[in-house]
Short mmCIF file of C-alpha atoms and ligand atoms in Angstrom, two decimals:
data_model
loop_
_atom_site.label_atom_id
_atom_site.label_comp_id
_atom_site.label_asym_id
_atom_site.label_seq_id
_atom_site.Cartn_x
_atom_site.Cartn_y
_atom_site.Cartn_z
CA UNK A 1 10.63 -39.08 15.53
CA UNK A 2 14.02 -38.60 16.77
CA UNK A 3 15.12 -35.05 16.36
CA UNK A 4 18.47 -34.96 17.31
CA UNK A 5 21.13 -35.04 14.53
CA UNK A 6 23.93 -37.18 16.14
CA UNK A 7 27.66 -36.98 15.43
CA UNK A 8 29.41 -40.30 15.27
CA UNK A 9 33.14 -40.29 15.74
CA UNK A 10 34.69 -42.09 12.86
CA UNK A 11 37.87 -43.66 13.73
CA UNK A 12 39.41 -44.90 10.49
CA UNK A 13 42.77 -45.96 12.18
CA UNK A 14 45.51 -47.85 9.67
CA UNK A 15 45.72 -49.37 6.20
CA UNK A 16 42.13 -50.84 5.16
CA UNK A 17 39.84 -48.92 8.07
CA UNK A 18 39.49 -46.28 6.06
CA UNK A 19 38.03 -47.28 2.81
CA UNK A 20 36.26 -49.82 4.90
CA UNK A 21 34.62 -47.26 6.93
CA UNK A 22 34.39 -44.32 4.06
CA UNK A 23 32.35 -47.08 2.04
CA UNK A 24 29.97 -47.82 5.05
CA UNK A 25 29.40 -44.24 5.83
CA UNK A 26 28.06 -44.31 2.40
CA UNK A 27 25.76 -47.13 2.93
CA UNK A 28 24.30 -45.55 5.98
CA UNK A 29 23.45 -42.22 4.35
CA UNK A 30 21.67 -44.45 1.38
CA UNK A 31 20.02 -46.55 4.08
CA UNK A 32 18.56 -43.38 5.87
CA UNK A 33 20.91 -42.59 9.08
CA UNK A 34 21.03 -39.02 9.31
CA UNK A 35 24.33 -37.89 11.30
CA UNK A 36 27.51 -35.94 11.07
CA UNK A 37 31.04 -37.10 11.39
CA UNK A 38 33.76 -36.16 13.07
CA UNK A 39 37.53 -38.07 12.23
CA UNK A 40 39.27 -38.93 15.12
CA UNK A 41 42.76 -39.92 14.89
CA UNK A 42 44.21 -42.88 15.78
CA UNK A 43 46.96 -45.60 14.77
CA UNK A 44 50.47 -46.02 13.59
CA UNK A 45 50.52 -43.09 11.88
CA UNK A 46 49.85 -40.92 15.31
CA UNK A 47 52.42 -43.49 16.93
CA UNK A 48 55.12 -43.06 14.69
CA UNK A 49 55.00 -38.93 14.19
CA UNK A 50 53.91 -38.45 17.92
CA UNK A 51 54.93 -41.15 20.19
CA UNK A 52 50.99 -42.23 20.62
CA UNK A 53 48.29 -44.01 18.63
CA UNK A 54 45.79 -42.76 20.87
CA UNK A 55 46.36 -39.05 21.28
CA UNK A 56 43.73 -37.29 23.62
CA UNK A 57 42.42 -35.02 21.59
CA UNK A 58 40.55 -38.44 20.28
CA UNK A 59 39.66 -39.08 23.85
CA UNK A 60 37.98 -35.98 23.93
CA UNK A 61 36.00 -36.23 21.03
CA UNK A 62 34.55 -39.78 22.18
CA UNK A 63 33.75 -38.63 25.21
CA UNK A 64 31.93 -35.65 23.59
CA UNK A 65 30.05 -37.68 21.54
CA UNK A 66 29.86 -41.00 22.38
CA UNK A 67 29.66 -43.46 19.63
CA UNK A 68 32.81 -44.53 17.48
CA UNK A 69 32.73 -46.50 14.17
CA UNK A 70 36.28 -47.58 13.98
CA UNK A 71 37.67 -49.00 10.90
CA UNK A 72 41.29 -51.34 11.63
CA UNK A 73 44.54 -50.36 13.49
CA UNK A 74 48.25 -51.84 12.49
CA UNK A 75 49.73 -53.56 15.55
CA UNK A 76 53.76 -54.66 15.92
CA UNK A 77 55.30 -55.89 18.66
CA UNK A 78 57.19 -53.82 21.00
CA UNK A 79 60.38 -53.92 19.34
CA UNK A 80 59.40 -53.46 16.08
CA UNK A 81 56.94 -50.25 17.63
CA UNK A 82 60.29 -48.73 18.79
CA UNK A 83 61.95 -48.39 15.40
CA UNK A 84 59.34 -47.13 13.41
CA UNK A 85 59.06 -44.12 15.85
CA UNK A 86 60.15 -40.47 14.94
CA UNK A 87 63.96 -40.38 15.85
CA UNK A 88 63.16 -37.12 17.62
CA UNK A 89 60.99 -39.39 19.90
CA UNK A 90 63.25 -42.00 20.70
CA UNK A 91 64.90 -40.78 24.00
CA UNK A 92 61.42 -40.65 25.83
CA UNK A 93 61.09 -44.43 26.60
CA UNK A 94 57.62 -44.41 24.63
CA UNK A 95 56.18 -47.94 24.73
CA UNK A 96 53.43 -48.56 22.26
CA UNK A 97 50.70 -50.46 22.93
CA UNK A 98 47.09 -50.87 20.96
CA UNK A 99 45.23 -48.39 20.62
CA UNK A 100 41.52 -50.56 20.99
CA UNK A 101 42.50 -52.13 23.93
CA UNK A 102 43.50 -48.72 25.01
CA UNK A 103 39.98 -47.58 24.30
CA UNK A 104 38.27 -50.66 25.48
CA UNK A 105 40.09 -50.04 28.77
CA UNK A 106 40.10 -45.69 28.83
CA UNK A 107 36.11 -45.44 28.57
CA UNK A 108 35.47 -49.48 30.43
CA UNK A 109 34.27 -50.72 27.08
CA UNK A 110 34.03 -53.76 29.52
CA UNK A 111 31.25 -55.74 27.05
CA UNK A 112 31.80 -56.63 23.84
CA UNK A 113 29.36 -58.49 21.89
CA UNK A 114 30.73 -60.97 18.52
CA UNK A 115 27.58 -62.61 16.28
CA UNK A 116 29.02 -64.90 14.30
CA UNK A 117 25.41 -65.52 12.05
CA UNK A 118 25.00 -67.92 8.85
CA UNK A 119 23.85 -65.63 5.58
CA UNK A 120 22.31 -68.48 3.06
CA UNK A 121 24.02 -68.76 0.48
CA UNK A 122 27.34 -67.50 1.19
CA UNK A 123 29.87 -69.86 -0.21
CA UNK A 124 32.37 -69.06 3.02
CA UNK A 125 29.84 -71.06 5.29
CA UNK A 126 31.34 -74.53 7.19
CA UNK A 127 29.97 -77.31 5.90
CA UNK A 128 30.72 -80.77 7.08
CA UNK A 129 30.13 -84.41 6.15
CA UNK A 130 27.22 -85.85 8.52
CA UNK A 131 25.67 -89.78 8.08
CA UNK A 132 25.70 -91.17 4.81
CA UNK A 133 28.58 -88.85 4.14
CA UNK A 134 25.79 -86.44 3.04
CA UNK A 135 27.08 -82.82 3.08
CA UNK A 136 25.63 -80.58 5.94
CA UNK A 137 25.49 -76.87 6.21
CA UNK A 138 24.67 -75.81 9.64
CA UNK A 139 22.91 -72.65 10.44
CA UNK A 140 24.96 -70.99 12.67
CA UNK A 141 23.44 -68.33 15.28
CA UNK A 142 26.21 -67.78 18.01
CA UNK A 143 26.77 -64.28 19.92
CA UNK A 144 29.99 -64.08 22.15
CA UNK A 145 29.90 -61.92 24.65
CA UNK A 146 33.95 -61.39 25.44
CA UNK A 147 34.88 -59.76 28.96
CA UNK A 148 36.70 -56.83 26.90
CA UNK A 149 38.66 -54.96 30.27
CA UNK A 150 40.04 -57.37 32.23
CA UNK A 151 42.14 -61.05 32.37
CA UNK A 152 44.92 -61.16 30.36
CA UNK A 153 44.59 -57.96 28.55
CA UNK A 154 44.77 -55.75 31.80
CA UNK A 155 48.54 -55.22 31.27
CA UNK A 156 49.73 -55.96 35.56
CA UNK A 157 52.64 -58.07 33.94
CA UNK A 158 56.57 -57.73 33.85
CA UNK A 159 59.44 -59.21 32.97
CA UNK A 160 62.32 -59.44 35.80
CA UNK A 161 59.35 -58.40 38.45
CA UNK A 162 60.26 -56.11 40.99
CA UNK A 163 60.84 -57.47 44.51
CA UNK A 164 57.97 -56.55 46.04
CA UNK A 165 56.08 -58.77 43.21
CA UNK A 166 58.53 -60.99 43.61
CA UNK A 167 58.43 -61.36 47.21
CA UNK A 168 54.04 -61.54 46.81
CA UNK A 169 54.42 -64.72 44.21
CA UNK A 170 56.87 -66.55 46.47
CA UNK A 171 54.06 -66.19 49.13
CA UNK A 172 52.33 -69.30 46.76
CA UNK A 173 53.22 -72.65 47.60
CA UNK A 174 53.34 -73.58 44.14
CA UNK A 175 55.62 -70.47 42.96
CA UNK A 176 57.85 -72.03 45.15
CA UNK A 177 57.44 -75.55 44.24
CA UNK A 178 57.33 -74.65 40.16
CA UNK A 179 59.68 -71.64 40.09
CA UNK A 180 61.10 -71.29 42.98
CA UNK A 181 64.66 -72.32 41.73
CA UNK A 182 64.38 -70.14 39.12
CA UNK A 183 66.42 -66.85 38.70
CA UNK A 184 64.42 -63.34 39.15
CA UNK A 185 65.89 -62.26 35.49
CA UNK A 186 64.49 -65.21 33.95
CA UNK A 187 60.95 -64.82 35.13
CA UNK A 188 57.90 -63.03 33.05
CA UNK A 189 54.65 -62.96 34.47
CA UNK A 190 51.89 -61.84 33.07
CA UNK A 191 48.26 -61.57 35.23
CA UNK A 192 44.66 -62.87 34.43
CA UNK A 193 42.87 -60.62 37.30
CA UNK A 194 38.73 -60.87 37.19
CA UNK A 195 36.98 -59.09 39.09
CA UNK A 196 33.49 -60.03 40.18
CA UNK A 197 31.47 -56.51 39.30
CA UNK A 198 32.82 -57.33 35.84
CA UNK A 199 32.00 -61.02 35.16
CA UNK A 200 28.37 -59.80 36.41
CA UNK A 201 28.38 -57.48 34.39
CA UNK A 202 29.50 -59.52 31.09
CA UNK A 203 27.30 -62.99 32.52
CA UNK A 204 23.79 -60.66 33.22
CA UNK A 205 24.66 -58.88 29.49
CA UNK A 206 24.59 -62.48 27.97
CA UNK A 207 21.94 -63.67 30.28
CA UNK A 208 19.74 -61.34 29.18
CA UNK A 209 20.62 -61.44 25.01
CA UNK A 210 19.79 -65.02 25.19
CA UNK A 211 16.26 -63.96 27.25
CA UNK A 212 15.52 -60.93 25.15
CA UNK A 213 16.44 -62.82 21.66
CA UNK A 214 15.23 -66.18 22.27
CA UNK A 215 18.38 -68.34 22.59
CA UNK A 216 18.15 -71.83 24.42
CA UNK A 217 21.44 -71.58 26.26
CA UNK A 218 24.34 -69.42 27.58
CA UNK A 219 27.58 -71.21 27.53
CA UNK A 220 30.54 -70.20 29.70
CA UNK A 221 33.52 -71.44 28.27
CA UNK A 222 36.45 -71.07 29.98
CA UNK A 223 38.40 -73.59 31.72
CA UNK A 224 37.50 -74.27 35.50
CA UNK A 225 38.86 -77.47 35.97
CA UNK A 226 42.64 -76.22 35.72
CA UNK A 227 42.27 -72.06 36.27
CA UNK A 228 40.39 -72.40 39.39
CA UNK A 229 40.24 -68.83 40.73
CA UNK A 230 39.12 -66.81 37.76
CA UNK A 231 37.16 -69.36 35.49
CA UNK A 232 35.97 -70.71 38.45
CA UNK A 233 34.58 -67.56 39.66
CA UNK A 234 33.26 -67.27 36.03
CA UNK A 235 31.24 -70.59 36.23
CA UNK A 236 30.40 -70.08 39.67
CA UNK A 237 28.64 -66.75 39.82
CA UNK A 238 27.16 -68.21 36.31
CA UNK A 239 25.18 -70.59 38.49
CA UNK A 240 23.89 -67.80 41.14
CA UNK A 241 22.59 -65.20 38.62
CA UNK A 242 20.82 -68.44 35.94
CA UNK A 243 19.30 -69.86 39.09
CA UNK A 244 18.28 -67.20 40.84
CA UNK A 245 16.94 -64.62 37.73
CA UNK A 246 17.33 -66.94 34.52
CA UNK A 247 15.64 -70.06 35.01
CA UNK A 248 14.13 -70.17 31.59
CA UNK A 249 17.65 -70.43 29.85
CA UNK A 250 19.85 -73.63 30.39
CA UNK A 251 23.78 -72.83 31.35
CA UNK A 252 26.48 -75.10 29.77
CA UNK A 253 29.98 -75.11 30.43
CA UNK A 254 32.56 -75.74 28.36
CA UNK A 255 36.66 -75.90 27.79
CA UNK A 256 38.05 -73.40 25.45
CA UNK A 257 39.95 -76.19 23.90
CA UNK A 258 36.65 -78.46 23.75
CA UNK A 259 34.76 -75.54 22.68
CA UNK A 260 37.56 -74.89 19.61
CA UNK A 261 36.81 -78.66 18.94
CA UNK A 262 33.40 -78.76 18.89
CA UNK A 263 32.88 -75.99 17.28
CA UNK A 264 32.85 -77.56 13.95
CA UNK A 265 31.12 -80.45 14.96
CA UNK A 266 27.91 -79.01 16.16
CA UNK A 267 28.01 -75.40 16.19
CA UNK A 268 24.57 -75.21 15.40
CA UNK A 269 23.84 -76.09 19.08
CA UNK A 270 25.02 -73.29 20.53
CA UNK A 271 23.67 -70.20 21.11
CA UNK A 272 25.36 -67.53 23.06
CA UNK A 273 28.62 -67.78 24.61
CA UNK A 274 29.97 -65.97 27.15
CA UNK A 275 33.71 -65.96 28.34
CA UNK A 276 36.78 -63.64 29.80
CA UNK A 277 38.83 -61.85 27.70
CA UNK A 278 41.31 -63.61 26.14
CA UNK A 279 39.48 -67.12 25.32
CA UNK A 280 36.45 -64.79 24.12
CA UNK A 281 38.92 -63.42 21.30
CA UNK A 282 39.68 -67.05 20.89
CA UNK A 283 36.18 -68.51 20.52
CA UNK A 284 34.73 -65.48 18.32
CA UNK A 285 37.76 -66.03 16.00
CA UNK A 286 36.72 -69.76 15.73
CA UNK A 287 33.17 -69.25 14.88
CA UNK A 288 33.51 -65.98 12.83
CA UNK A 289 35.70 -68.94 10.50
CA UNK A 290 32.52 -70.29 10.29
CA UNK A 291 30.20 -68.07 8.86
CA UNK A 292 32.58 -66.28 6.15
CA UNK A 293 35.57 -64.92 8.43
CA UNK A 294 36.89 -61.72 8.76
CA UNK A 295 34.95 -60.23 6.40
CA UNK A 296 32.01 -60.67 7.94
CA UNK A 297 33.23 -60.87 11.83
CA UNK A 298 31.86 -57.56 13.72
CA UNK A 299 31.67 -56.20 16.86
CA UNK A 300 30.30 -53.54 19.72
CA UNK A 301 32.70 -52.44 22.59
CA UNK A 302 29.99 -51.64 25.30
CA UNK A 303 30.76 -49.08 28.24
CA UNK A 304 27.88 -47.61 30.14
CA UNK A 305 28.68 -44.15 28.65
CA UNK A 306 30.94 -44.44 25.40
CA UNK A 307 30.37 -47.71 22.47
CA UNK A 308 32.95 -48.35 19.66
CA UNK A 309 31.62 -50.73 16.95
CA UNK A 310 34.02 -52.36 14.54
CA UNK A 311 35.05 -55.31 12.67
CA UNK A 312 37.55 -57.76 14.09
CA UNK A 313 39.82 -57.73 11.01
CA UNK A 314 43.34 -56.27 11.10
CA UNK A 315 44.57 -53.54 8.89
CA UNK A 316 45.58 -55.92 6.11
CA UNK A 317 48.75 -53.61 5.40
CA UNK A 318 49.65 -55.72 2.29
CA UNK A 319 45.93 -54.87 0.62
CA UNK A 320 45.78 -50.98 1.71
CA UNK A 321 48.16 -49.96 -1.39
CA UNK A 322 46.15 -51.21 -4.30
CA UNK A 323 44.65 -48.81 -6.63
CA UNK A 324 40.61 -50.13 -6.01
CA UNK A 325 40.28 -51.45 -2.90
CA UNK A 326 39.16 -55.13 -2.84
CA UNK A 327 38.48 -56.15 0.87
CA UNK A 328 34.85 -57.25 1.56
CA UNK A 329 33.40 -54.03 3.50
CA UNK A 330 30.57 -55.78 5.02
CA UNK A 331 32.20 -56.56 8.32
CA UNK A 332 32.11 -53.08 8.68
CA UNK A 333 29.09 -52.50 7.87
CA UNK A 334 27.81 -54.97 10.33
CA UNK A 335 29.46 -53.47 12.71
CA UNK A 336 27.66 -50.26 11.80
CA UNK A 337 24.63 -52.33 11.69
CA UNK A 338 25.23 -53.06 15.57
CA UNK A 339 25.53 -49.41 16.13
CA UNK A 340 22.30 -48.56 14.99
CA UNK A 341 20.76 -51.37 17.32
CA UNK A 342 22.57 -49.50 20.01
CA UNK A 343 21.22 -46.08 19.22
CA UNK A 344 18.11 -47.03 19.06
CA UNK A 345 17.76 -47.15 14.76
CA UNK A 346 16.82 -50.87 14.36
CA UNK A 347 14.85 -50.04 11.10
CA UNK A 348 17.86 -49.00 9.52
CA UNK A 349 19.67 -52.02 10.44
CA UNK A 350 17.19 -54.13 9.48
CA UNK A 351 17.08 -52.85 5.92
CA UNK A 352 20.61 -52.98 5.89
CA UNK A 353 21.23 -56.26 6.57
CA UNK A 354 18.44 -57.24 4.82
CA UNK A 355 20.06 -55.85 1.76
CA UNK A 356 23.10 -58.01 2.81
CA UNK A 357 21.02 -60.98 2.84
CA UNK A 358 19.77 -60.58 -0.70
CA UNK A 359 23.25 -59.64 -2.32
CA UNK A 360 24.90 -62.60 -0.95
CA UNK A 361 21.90 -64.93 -1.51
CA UNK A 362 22.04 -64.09 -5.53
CA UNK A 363 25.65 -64.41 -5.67
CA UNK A 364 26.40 -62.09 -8.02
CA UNK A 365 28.70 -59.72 -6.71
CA UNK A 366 30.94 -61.18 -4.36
CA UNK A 367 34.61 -60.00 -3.04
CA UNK A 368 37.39 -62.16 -3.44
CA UNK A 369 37.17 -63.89 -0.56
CA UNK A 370 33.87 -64.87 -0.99
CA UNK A 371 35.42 -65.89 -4.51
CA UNK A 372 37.81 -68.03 -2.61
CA UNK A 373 40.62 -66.22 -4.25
CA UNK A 374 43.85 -65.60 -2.34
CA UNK A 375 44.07 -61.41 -2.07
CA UNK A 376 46.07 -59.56 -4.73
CA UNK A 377 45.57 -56.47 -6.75
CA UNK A 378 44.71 -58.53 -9.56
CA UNK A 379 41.04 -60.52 -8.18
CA UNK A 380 38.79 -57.76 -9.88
CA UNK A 381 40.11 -58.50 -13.11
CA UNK A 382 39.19 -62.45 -12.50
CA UNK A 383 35.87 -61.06 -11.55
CA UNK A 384 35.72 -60.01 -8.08
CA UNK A 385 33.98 -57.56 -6.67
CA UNK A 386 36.42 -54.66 -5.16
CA UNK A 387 35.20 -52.70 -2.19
CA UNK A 388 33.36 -50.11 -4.26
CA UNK A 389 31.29 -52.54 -6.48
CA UNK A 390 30.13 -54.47 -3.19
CA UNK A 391 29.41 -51.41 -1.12
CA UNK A 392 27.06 -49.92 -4.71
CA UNK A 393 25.81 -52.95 -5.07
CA UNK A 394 24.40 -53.11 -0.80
CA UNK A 395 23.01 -49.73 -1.87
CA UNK A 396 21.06 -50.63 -4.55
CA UNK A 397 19.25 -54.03 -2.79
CA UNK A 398 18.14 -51.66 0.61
C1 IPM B 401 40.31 -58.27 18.45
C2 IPM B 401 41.77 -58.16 18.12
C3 IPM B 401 42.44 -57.33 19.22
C4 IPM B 401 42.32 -58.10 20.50
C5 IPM B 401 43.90 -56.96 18.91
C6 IPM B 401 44.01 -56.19 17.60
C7 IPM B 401 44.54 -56.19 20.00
O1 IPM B 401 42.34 -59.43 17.99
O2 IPM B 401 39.63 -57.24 18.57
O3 IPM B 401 39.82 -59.40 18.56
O4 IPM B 401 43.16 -58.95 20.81
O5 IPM B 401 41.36 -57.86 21.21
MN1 MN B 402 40.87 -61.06 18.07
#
């Protein structure tokens, strides 16, 4: 029996995270998760009135305690940050940036882990026209394992580099070659740095899912062939660690652009996929299309000290104003699904999704999107379940 009562940190952020992760905290004391909560702030809100979406008392609280359930955050670019903030604020040269990468990269939330898993029955799956022009539904069983610190999304970039940067690029025979005629001011350059404790880190975590779970092959996709250093490091220290503590799973390679191809040709053939961190967001975008999209896409944001579990949908600004909510919850309660896993509560998970399984199986109750209806305030009058009805209705199949 575990004795402890936890406290989870619930991080509701912008627009539709917070009925999304209100209705799932509901689920999981129906389901049997005993814990407390604590709200931790975070989002455009705390931008706009303080100059920054991620203040530190939020910080604190996640390191106190470990485990965030985060709902969605609003993201704009730069520009658009600057004139939404408090006028009092303005002077300071505040610069927003996101608020989950600025997690993922304050507490090294350096794995994240995307399943992208068929439910039968749910009318969102891909299907596709195989021989005969017979109509196919694949069962898809994918887990992405995205490098979530580093690559792209380490923010070393600038626009009009300093010298010194400057100077270090035109040390590279092909800066010269390719933009060495080209003026300082008209330069922006940003870095894809990987270092190699990280990709062992992310390789040996999806390594060992595809062991522990059963899956044929990891897959590194990336793209070798043209970004030598880091995807070649990638696929190279992919080879060491399968060879030398893997044997019994095969390694495939593959393109990122293949990969997005391919992908709806025979996605039933892969089984986990493992890649840096901006063609991981890529990839788990493509296959979470696959098996119901962003209502059903979750995630876990994996340090060695500190997890964050959410869904990979936005804040869906347009949909947070309506009187009943009508987003499809259950990407957030997946994600709280993959939380429990992590704690160590796999019974509860298990019931939950099991619960999942049935409601979308009978097909009664389903959210618009699952209705194929475009979103608008209207949908639960043409039948749809709204966030509420889904959420009561997972409660009543556990
Ligand atoms: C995701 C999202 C984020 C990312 C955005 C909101 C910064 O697309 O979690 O996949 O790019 O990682
Ligand atoms: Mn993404």
């Amino acid at each position: 029996m575990n004795m402890k009562r936890r406290t989870i940190v619930a991080l509701p952020g912008d627009g539709i995270g917070r009925v999304v992760l209100e209705e799932t905290i509901r689920l999981l004391g129906h389901a049997g998760f005993e814990a407390d909560y604590v709200e931790g702030d975070i989002g455009w809100e705390f931008w706009k009135r303080e100059g920054n979406p991620l203040p530190d008392r939020t910080i604190d609280l996640l390191e106190k305690h470990k485990i965030g359930l985060f709902g969605a955050i609003t993201s704009k670019p730069k520009d658009a940050a600057f004139q939404e903030l408090d006028p009092a604020l303005k002077e300071k040269g505040l610069v927003y940036s996101s608020p989950i990468v600025g997690l993922r990269q304050h507490f090294n939330l350096d794995i994240c882990i995307r399943p992208c898993k068929t439910y039968p029955g749910n009318p969102l799956n891909f299907i596709r026209r195989g021989a005969g022009n017979a109509i196919e539904e694949p069962e898809i069983d994918v887990v992405i394992f995205r490098q979530n610190t580093e690559g792209l999304y380490g923010g070393v970039e600038w626009s009009n580099p300093p010298d010194l940067v400057y100077q270090g690029l035109a040390s590279h025979p092909k800066f010269v070659k390719n933009f060495g005629h080209v003026p300082k001011e008209e330069l922006s350059v940003s870095t894809r740095i990987f270092t190699k404790k990280a990709t062992e880190r992310i390789l040996r975590a999806a390594f060992e899912h595809a062991r522990r779970y059963g899956y044929k092959s990891v897959t590194v996709c990336e793209k070798p062939n043209v970004i030598r250093e880091t995807s070649g490091m990638m696929y190279k220290m992919a080879q060491e660690i399968q060879e030398a503590d893997f044997p019994g799973t095969e390694l495939w390679n593959t393109n990122i652009d293949a990969q997005m191809m391919w992908l709806t040709k025979n996605p039933e053939n892969y089984g986990v996929i493992v890649a840096g961190n901006m063609f991981g967001d890529i990839v788990s975008d493509g296959f979470a299309g696959l098996i119901g999209g962003l209502g059903f896409a979750c995630s876990a944001n994996l340090g060695r000290d500190v997890s964050v579990f959410e869904p990979t949908h936005g804040s869906a600004p347009k949909y947070a104003g309506f009187p009943e909510s009508i987003v499809n919850p259950i990407a957030m309660v997946e994600s709280a699904c993959m939380m429990l896993d992590h704690i160590g509560e796999p019974g509860i998970s298990k019931k939950i999704r099991g619960s999942i399984a049935r409601v979308i199986l009978e097909g009664r109750v389903r959210t618009y999107d699952m209705m194929k209806m475009s979103g608008s305030a209207d949908v639960i009058g043409k039948g749809a379940a709204s966030t509420r009805q889904m959420t009561d209705t997972l409660i009543e199949n556990l």
